[in-house]
Amino acid sequence: MLPDDSPIRQGSGQRAEARQDPRLDWWRDAKFGMFIHWGLYAIPAGEWKGDKIPGIGEWIMLRARIPVAEYEQLAKQFNPVRFSAAQWVSIAKLAGQKYLVITSKHHDGFCMFNSKLTDYDIVDATPFRRDPLKELAAECQKQGIRLCFYYSQTQDWHHPNGDGNDWDYVEEAKDFDGYLENYVKPQVRELLTNYGPIGLIWFDTPKRISEEQSRSLVDLVHQIQPACLVNGRVGNHIGDYASSRDNVIPSDLLQIDWETPATINHTWGFKKDDEDWKTPTDLIQKLVDITSKGGNYLLNVGPTAEGTIPQPSIDRLLAMGKWLDANGDSVYGTRPGPIQGEEWCRTTTKPGKIYLHVFDWPTNGQLRVAGLNQKVTGAYLLADPKKSQLAVTSSADGIVVNGPAKGPDAIDSVVVLTV
Ligand code: FHN
């Protein structure tokens, strides 16, 4: 059992054997992914029959207790003609994101892919008639990004036997096992058969799923695509890696493989009045903070019903990409550094190098680094193309790197220590 205040939600942990599994290596190195929550909920965008519905946008069906028969009608209006897979993948690429996880089916049950199991999908039920996941698969291949799918395995408010809808159906009368065997598993099979190699399947809100059921899902994924990873929210602590609670960054280093799923504003699915955007500084420092503790940052965008990623999200992602262009060596492929728990800095490492990420540059330019047990042979600023050496002196409790009086990067100046 995990303690109640654990950054990892109950049941969303990592299988012990997966800790050393080389299948995770691409993901361990990737550090930064794009999450995309896109579905019918982008049409009401937080408002139903003139009322603003509180909470996250993709939960509108449950929060407003919208009957299936009414919610289904949204499909007839869904025509995201401005959707461009090439553009979305380019944005991820420019942001420095290495994988993309898109909702194939969220809790509302609407399938954003062409499924033979139902007509309640984007190809059969909307005027759009295109399969965006097919288009994204082709574009991801072209641009070198790993495509991954979110799939809500337990909650399905549209399916009579899925979990969560108690306003149309009687919860106690549901055949959850039948839903899992005859609907979820065949759909997971479709996702892993029709779209080429898939990096990972991102399950969510395990809730009532039993250990046996979680295990059978993991086995199914691994059987169809052995390299495909499964996140911890498949339930019962048997994922290939753990997912933290939403927007939660653990305060300490965790000895597992983990990821923080997070939003740029508050909602996941598009909500027209959610304009509370995190700043680029905050987002970049969060990415570095997570990386320094051994995690990955899965950062969400919620495209509109027209098929566009909101401009404030694009602006922030591009700012992150710009910082990563100069400083990516200190993030991608790194592991947690030796100094943890300091306010002013974070550390990441690669063989022979420690990256000192300075969030708070001291006014005298002297960076006092205590607690290193490796000999430092040199220091330079990562963003300095000339790699001009900074003087390093020893002090009573460690070393002092003598940097410029003003930190070169107000967000995070990265000093490379060679060891
Ligand atoms: O209920 C979902 C929510 O809508 C969203 O998909 C997030 C993303 O991590 N997961 C669930 C809540 O934790």
PDB file of N, CA and C in Angstrom, residues 218-286:
ATOM      1  N   VAL A 218      -2.286  -5.753 -19.583  1.00  0.00           N
ATOM      2  CA  VAL A 218      -0.834  -5.606 -19.800  1.00  0.00           C
ATOM      3  C   VAL A 218      -0.344  -6.725 -20.718  1.00  0.00           C
ATOM      4  N   ASP A 219      -0.793  -7.956 -20.431  1.00  0.00           N
ATOM      5  CA  ASP A 219      -0.356  -9.099 -21.249  1.00  0.00           C
ATOM      6  C   ASP A 219      -0.805  -8.939 -22.696  1.00  0.00           C
ATOM      7  N   LEU A 220      -2.020  -8.462 -22.869  1.00  0.00           N
ATOM      8  CA  LEU A 220      -2.539  -8.294 -24.231  1.00  0.00           C
ATOM      9  C   LEU A 220      -1.677  -7.298 -25.014  1.00  0.00           C
ATOM     10  N   VAL A 221      -1.384  -6.168 -24.380  1.00  0.00           N
ATOM     11  CA  VAL A 221      -0.556  -5.152 -25.050  1.00  0.00           C
ATOM     12  C   VAL A 221       0.804  -5.749 -25.409  1.00  0.00           C
ATOM     13  N   HIS A 222       1.428  -6.402 -24.445  1.00  0.00           N
ATOM     14  CA  HIS A 222       2.771  -6.949 -24.681  1.00  0.00           C
ATOM     15  C   HIS A 222       2.757  -8.075 -25.712  1.00  0.00           C
ATOM     16  N   GLN A 223       1.636  -8.785 -25.756  1.00  0.00           N
ATOM     17  CA  GLN A 223       1.533  -9.891 -26.725  1.00  0.00           C
ATOM     18  C   GLN A 223       1.428  -9.327 -28.152  1.00  0.00           C
ATOM     19  N   ILE A 224       0.682  -8.257 -28.341  1.00  0.00           N
ATOM     20  CA  ILE A 224       0.516  -7.729 -29.703  1.00  0.00           C
ATOM     21  C   ILE A 224       1.732  -6.908 -30.125  1.00  0.00           C
ATOM     22  N   GLN A 225       2.187  -6.047 -29.222  1.00  0.00           N
ATOM     23  CA  GLN A 225       3.390  -5.248 -29.527  1.00  0.00           C
ATOM     24  C   GLN A 225       4.318  -5.332 -28.306  1.00  0.00           C
ATOM     25  N   PRO A 226       5.247  -6.267 -28.316  1.00  0.00           N
ATOM     26  CA  PRO A 226       6.091  -6.473 -27.136  1.00  0.00           C
ATOM     27  C   PRO A 226       6.824  -5.219 -26.669  1.00  0.00           C
ATOM     28  N   ALA A 227       7.135  -4.301 -27.594  1.00  0.00           N
ATOM     29  CA  ALA A 227       7.899  -3.121 -27.179  1.00  0.00           C
ATOM     30  C   ALA A 227       7.009  -2.030 -26.577  1.00  0.00           C
ATOM     31  N   CYS A 228       5.714  -2.164 -26.748  1.00  0.00           N
ATOM     32  CA  CYS A 228       4.791  -1.099 -26.297  1.00  0.00           C
ATOM     33  C   CYS A 228       4.714  -1.087 -24.763  1.00  0.00           C
ATOM     34  N   LEU A 229       4.833   0.089 -24.183  1.00  0.00           N
ATOM     35  CA  LEU A 229       4.789   0.210 -22.729  1.00  0.00           C
ATOM     36  C   LEU A 229       3.342   0.432 -22.258  1.00  0.00           C
ATOM     37  N   VAL A 230       3.135   0.175 -20.975  1.00  0.00           N
ATOM     38  CA  VAL A 230       1.814   0.391 -20.365  1.00  0.00           C
ATOM     39  C   VAL A 230       2.045   1.240 -19.125  1.00  0.00           C
ATOM     40  N   ASN A 231       1.268   2.299 -18.991  1.00  0.00           N
ATOM     41  CA  ASN A 231       1.495   3.168 -17.829  1.00  0.00           C
ATOM     42  C   ASN A 231       0.839   2.580 -16.576  1.00  0.00           C
ATOM     43  N   GLY A 232       1.183   3.156 -15.424  1.00  0.00           N
ATOM     44  CA  GLY A 232       0.748   2.603 -14.147  1.00  0.00           C
ATOM     45  C   GLY A 232      -0.755   2.628 -13.924  1.00  0.00           C
ATOM     46  N   ARG A 233      -1.444   3.517 -14.634  1.00  0.00           N
ATOM     47  CA  ARG A 233      -2.879   3.612 -14.353  1.00  0.00           C
ATOM     48  C   ARG A 233      -3.693   2.487 -14.992  1.00  0.00           C
ATOM     49  N   VAL A 234      -3.013   1.463 -15.467  1.00  0.00           N
ATOM     50  CA  VAL A 234      -3.722   0.245 -15.842  1.00  0.00           C
ATOM     51  C   VAL A 234      -4.273  -0.395 -14.556  1.00  0.00           C
ATOM     52  N   GLY A 235      -3.684   0.001 -13.422  1.00  0.00           N
ATOM     53  CA  GLY A 235      -4.195  -0.428 -12.121  1.00  0.00           C
ATOM     54  C   GLY A 235      -3.385  -1.535 -11.478  1.00  0.00           C
ATOM     55  N   ASN A 236      -3.524  -1.600 -10.158  1.00  0.00           N
ATOM     56  CA  ASN A 236      -2.941  -2.699  -9.368  1.00  0.00           C
ATOM     57  C   ASN A 236      -1.410  -2.781  -9.394  1.00  0.00           C
ATOM     58  N   HIS A 237      -0.783  -1.623  -9.604  1.00  0.00           N
ATOM     59  CA  HIS A 237       0.683  -1.504  -9.509  1.00  0.00           C
ATOM     60  C   HIS A 237       1.432  -2.449 -10.436  1.00  0.00           C
ATOM     61  N   ILE A 238       0.931  -2.655 -11.653  1.00  0.00           N
ATOM     62  CA  ILE A 238       1.658  -3.568 -12.536  1.00  0.00           C
ATOM     63  C   ILE A 238       2.039  -2.917 -13.865  1.00  0.00           C
ATOM     64  N   GLY A 239       2.022  -1.593 -13.921  1.00  0.00           N
ATOM     65  CA  GLY A 239       2.414  -0.908 -15.145  1.00  0.00           C
ATOM     66  C   GLY A 239       3.906  -1.030 -15.392  1.00  0.00           C
ATOM     67  N   ASP A 240       4.317  -0.688 -16.636  1.00  0.00           N
ATOM     68  CA  ASP A 240       5.748  -0.657 -16.937  1.00  0.00           C
ATOM     69  C   ASP A 240       6.405   0.518 -16.225  1.00  0.00           C
ATOM     70  N   TYR A 241       5.615   1.560 -15.969  1.00  0.00           N
ATOM     71  CA  TYR A 241       6.137   2.691 -15.198  1.00  0.00           C
ATOM     72  C   TYR A 241       4.974   3.323 -14.438  1.00  0.00           C
ATOM     73  N   ALA A 242       5.292   4.170 -13.481  1.00  0.00           N
ATOM     74  CA  ALA A 242       4.257   4.773 -12.637  1.00  0.00           C
ATOM     75  C   ALA A 242       3.854   6.147 -13.150  1.00  0.00           C
ATOM     76  N   SER A 243       2.591   6.474 -12.966  1.00  0.00           N
ATOM     77  CA  SER A 243       2.139   7.836 -13.272  1.00  0.00           C
ATOM     78  C   SER A 243       1.823   8.515 -11.952  1.00  0.00           C
ATOM     79  N   SER A 244       2.335   9.728 -11.793  1.00  0.00           N
ATOM     80  CA  SER A 244       2.029  10.452 -10.555  1.00  0.00           C
ATOM     81  C   SER A 244       0.596  10.952 -10.631  1.00  0.00           C
ATOM     82  N   ARG A 245       0.112  11.504  -9.537  1.00  0.00           N
ATOM     83  CA  ARG A 245      -1.182  12.176  -9.580  1.00  0.00           C
ATOM     84  C   ARG A 245      -1.083  13.331 -10.568  1.00  0.00           C
ATOM     85  N   ASP A 246      -2.216  13.769 -11.090  1.00  0.00           N
ATOM     86  CA  ASP A 246      -2.209  14.850 -12.072  1.00  0.00           C
ATOM     87  C   ASP A 246      -1.531  16.088 -11.500  1.00  0.00           C
ATOM     88  N   ASN A 247      -0.631  16.659 -12.268  1.00  0.00           N
ATOM     89  CA  ASN A 247       0.040  17.911 -11.918  1.00  0.00           C
ATOM     90  C   ASN A 247       0.873  17.839 -10.636  1.00  0.00           C
ATOM     91  N   VAL A 248       1.139  16.630 -10.169  1.00  0.00           N
ATOM     92  CA  VAL A 248       1.922  16.519  -8.925  1.00  0.00           C
ATOM     93  C   VAL A 248       3.362  16.126  -9.257  1.00  0.00           C
ATOM     94  N   ILE A 249       4.286  16.918  -8.730  1.00  0.00           N
ATOM     95  CA  ILE A 249       5.707  16.597  -8.883  1.00  0.00           C
ATOM     96  C   ILE A 249       6.198  16.127  -7.517  1.00  0.00           C
ATOM     97  N   PRO A 250       6.700  14.908  -7.430  1.00  0.00           N
ATOM     98  CA  PRO A 250       7.174  14.425  -6.128  1.00  0.00           C
ATOM     99  C   PRO A 250       8.225  15.372  -5.553  1.00  0.00           C
ATOM    100  N   SER A 251       8.242  15.502  -4.224  1.00  0.00           N
ATOM    101  CA  SER A 251       9.224  16.417  -3.651  1.00  0.00           C
ATOM    102  C   SER A 251      10.609  15.777  -3.593  1.00  0.00           C
ATOM    103  N   ASP A 252      10.670  14.450  -3.645  1.00  0.00           N
ATOM    104  CA  ASP A 252      11.976  13.786  -3.573  1.00  0.00           C
ATOM    105  C   ASP A 252      12.186  12.893  -4.786  1.00  0.00           C
ATOM    106  N   LEU A 253      13.435  12.457  -4.873  1.00  0.00           N
ATOM    107  CA  LEU A 253      13.816  11.495  -5.904  1.00  0.00           C
ATOM    108  C   LEU A 253      13.057  10.183  -5.657  1.00  0.00           C
ATOM    109  N   LEU A 254      12.490   9.606  -6.715  1.00  0.00           N
ATOM    110  CA  LEU A 254      11.790   8.319  -6.542  1.00  0.00           C
ATOM    111  C   LEU A 254      12.613   7.208  -7.195  1.00  0.00           C
ATOM    112  N   GLN A 255      12.680   6.062  -6.548  1.00  0.00           N
ATOM    113  CA  GLN A 255      13.488   4.956  -7.088  1.00  0.00           C
ATOM    114  C   GLN A 255      12.643   4.065  -7.994  1.00  0.00           C
ATOM    115  N   ILE A 256      11.836   4.682  -8.816  1.00  0.00           N
ATOM    116  CA  ILE A 256      11.034   3.945  -9.798  1.00  0.00           C
ATOM    117  C   ILE A 256      11.047   4.773 -11.081  1.00  0.00           C
ATOM    118  N   ASP A 257      10.535   4.202 -12.171  1.00  0.00           N
ATOM    119  CA  ASP A 257      10.341   4.990 -13.387  1.00  0.00           C
ATOM    120  C   ASP A 257       8.963   5.636 -13.289  1.00  0.00           C
ATOM    121  N   TRP A 258       8.903   6.934 -13.466  1.00  0.00           N
ATOM    122  CA  TRP A 258       7.628   7.626 -13.251  1.00  0.00           C
ATOM    123  C   TRP A 258       7.497   8.833 -14.182  1.00  0.00           C
ATOM    124  N   GLU A 259       6.269   9.339 -14.230  1.00  0.00           N
ATOM    125  CA  GLU A 259       5.939  10.457 -15.124  1.00  0.00           C
ATOM    126  C   GLU A 259       4.888  11.331 -14.446  1.00  0.00           C
ATOM    127  N   THR A 260       4.991  12.635 -14.661  1.00  0.00           N
ATOM    128  CA  THR A 260       3.924  13.533 -14.206  1.00  0.00           C
ATOM    129  C   THR A 260       3.081  13.967 -15.401  1.00  0.00           C
ATOM    130  N   PRO A 261       1.798  13.593 -15.421  1.00  0.00           N
ATOM    131  CA  PRO A 261       0.906  14.147 -16.434  1.00  0.00           C
ATOM    132  C   PRO A 261       0.436  15.519 -15.948  1.00  0.00           C
ATOM    133  N   ALA A 262       0.457  16.510 -16.823  1.00  0.00           N
ATOM    134  CA  ALA A 262       0.188  17.859 -16.326  1.00  0.00           C
ATOM    135  C   ALA A 262      -0.445  18.739 -17.398  1.00  0.00           C
ATOM    136  N   THR A 263      -1.084  19.794 -16.922  1.00  0.00           N
ATOM    137  CA  THR A 263      -1.763  20.731 -17.826  1.00  0.00           C
ATOM    138  C   THR A 263      -0.988  22.046 -17.913  1.00  0.00           C
ATOM    139  N   ILE A 264      -1.235  22.783 -18.992  1.00  0.00           N
ATOM    140  CA  ILE A 264      -0.628  24.122 -19.109  1.00  0.00           C
ATOM    141  C   ILE A 264      -1.552  25.149 -18.448  1.00  0.00           C
ATOM    142  N   ASN A 265      -2.873  24.932 -18.582  1.00  0.00           N
ATOM    143  CA  ASN A 265      -3.820  25.754 -17.801  1.00  0.00           C
ATOM    144  C   ASN A 265      -4.418  24.837 -16.723  1.00  0.00           C
ATOM    145  N   HIS A 266      -5.719  24.652 -16.628  1.00  0.00           N
ATOM    146  CA  HIS A 266      -6.254  23.729 -15.610  1.00  0.00           C
ATOM    147  C   HIS A 266      -6.941  22.521 -16.222  1.00  0.00           C
ATOM    148  N   THR A 267      -7.683  22.785 -17.298  1.00  0.00           N
ATOM    149  CA  THR A 267      -8.446  21.708 -17.926  1.00  0.00           C
ATOM    150  C   THR A 267      -7.539  20.845 -18.793  1.00  0.00           C
ATOM    151  N   TRP A 268      -8.030  19.662 -19.151  1.00  0.00           N
ATOM    152  CA  TRP A 268      -7.301  18.803 -20.117  1.00  0.00           C
ATOM    153  C   TRP A 268      -7.971  18.973 -21.486  1.00  0.00           C
ATOM    154  N   GLY A 269      -9.280  18.720 -21.524  1.00  0.00           N
ATOM    155  CA  GLY A 269     -10.020  18.965 -22.760  1.00  0.00           C
ATOM    156  C   GLY A 269     -10.339  20.455 -22.862  1.00  0.00           C
ATOM    157  N   PHE A 270     -10.432  20.968 -24.089  1.00  0.00           N
ATOM    158  CA  PHE A 270     -10.598  22.413 -24.291  1.00  0.00           C
ATOM    159  C   PHE A 270     -11.804  22.982 -23.521  1.00  0.00           C
ATOM    160  N   LYS A 271     -11.559  24.114 -22.866  1.00  0.00           N
ATOM    161  CA  LYS A 271     -12.600  24.820 -22.124  1.00  0.00           C
ATOM    162  C   LYS A 271     -12.416  26.289 -22.427  1.00  0.00           C
ATOM    163  N   LYS A 272     -13.449  26.910 -22.963  1.00  0.00           N
ATOM    164  CA  LYS A 272     -13.214  28.249 -23.515  1.00  0.00           C
ATOM    165  C   LYS A 272     -12.833  29.315 -22.491  1.00  0.00           C
ATOM    166  N   ASP A 273     -13.269  29.158 -21.223  1.00  0.00           N
ATOM    167  CA  ASP A 273     -12.940  30.236 -20.284  1.00  0.00           C
ATOM    168  C   ASP A 273     -11.758  29.898 -19.369  1.00  0.00           C
ATOM    169  N   ASP A 274     -11.010  28.853 -19.682  1.00  0.00           N
ATOM    170  CA  ASP A 274      -9.826  28.557 -18.865  1.00  0.00           C
ATOM    171  C   ASP A 274      -8.613  29.237 -19.495  1.00  0.00           C
ATOM    172  N   GLU A 275      -8.321  30.409 -18.975  1.00  0.00           N
ATOM    173  CA  GLU A 275      -7.224  31.211 -19.547  1.00  0.00           C
ATOM    174  C   GLU A 275      -6.080  31.354 -18.552  1.00  0.00           C
ATOM    175  N   ASP A 276      -6.056  30.487 -17.558  1.00  0.00           N
ATOM    176  CA  ASP A 276      -5.046  30.626 -16.507  1.00  0.00           C
ATOM    177  C   ASP A 276      -3.804  29.799 -16.880  1.00  0.00           C
ATOM    178  N   TRP A 277      -3.005  30.375 -17.760  1.00  0.00           N
ATOM    179  CA  TRP A 277      -1.868  29.645 -18.330  1.00  0.00           C
ATOM    180  C   TRP A 277      -0.624  29.761 -17.460  1.00  0.00           C
ATOM    181  N   LYS A 278       0.071  28.662 -17.300  1.00  0.00           N
ATOM    182  CA  LYS A 278       1.358  28.704 -16.582  1.00  0.00           C
ATOM    183  C   LYS A 278       2.367  29.436 -17.472  1.00  0.00           C
ATOM    184  N   THR A 279       3.340  30.045 -16.829  1.00  0.00           N
ATOM    185  CA  THR A 279       4.328  30.807 -17.604  1.00  0.00           C
ATOM    186  C   THR A 279       5.374  29.853 -18.193  1.00  0.00           C
ATOM    187  N   PRO A 280       6.063  30.291 -19.254  1.00  0.00           N
ATOM    188  CA  PRO A 280       7.147  29.461 -19.793  1.00  0.00           C
ATOM    189  C   PRO A 280       8.203  29.155 -18.727  1.00  0.00           C
ATOM    190  N   THR A 281       8.510  30.135 -17.885  1.00  0.00           N
ATOM    191  CA  THR A 281       9.515  29.892 -16.829  1.00  0.00           C
ATOM    192  C   THR A 281       9.066  28.750 -15.931  1.00  0.00           C
ATOM    193  N   ASP A 282       7.846  28.813 -15.490  1.00  0.00           N
ATOM    194  CA  ASP A 282       7.303  27.778 -14.621  1.00  0.00           C
ATOM    195  C   ASP A 282       7.372  26.403 -15.312  1.00  0.00           C
ATOM    196  N   LEU A 283       6.968  26.364 -16.572  1.00  0.00           N
ATOM    197  CA  LEU A 283       6.931  25.085 -17.295  1.00  0.00           C
ATOM    198  C   LEU A 283       8.338  24.514 -17.494  1.00  0.00           C
ATOM    199  N   ILE A 284       9.277  25.375 -17.852  1.00  0.00           N
ATOM    200  CA  ILE A 284      10.656  24.905 -18.076  1.00  0.00           C
ATOM    201  C   ILE A 284      11.246  24.411 -16.746  1.00  0.00           C
ATOM    202  N   GLN A 285      11.019  25.188 -15.688  1.00  0.00           N
ATOM    203  CA  GLN A 285      11.564  24.762 -14.386  1.00  0.00           C
ATOM    204  C   GLN A 285      10.894  23.472 -13.907  1.00  0.00           C
ATOM    205  N   LYS A 286       9.631  23.298 -14.237  1.00  0.00           N
ATOM    206  CA  LYS A 286       8.960  22.038 -13.856  1.00  0.00           C
ATOM    207  C   LYS A 286       9.582  20.862 -14.625  1.00  0.00           C
TER     208      LYS A 286
END
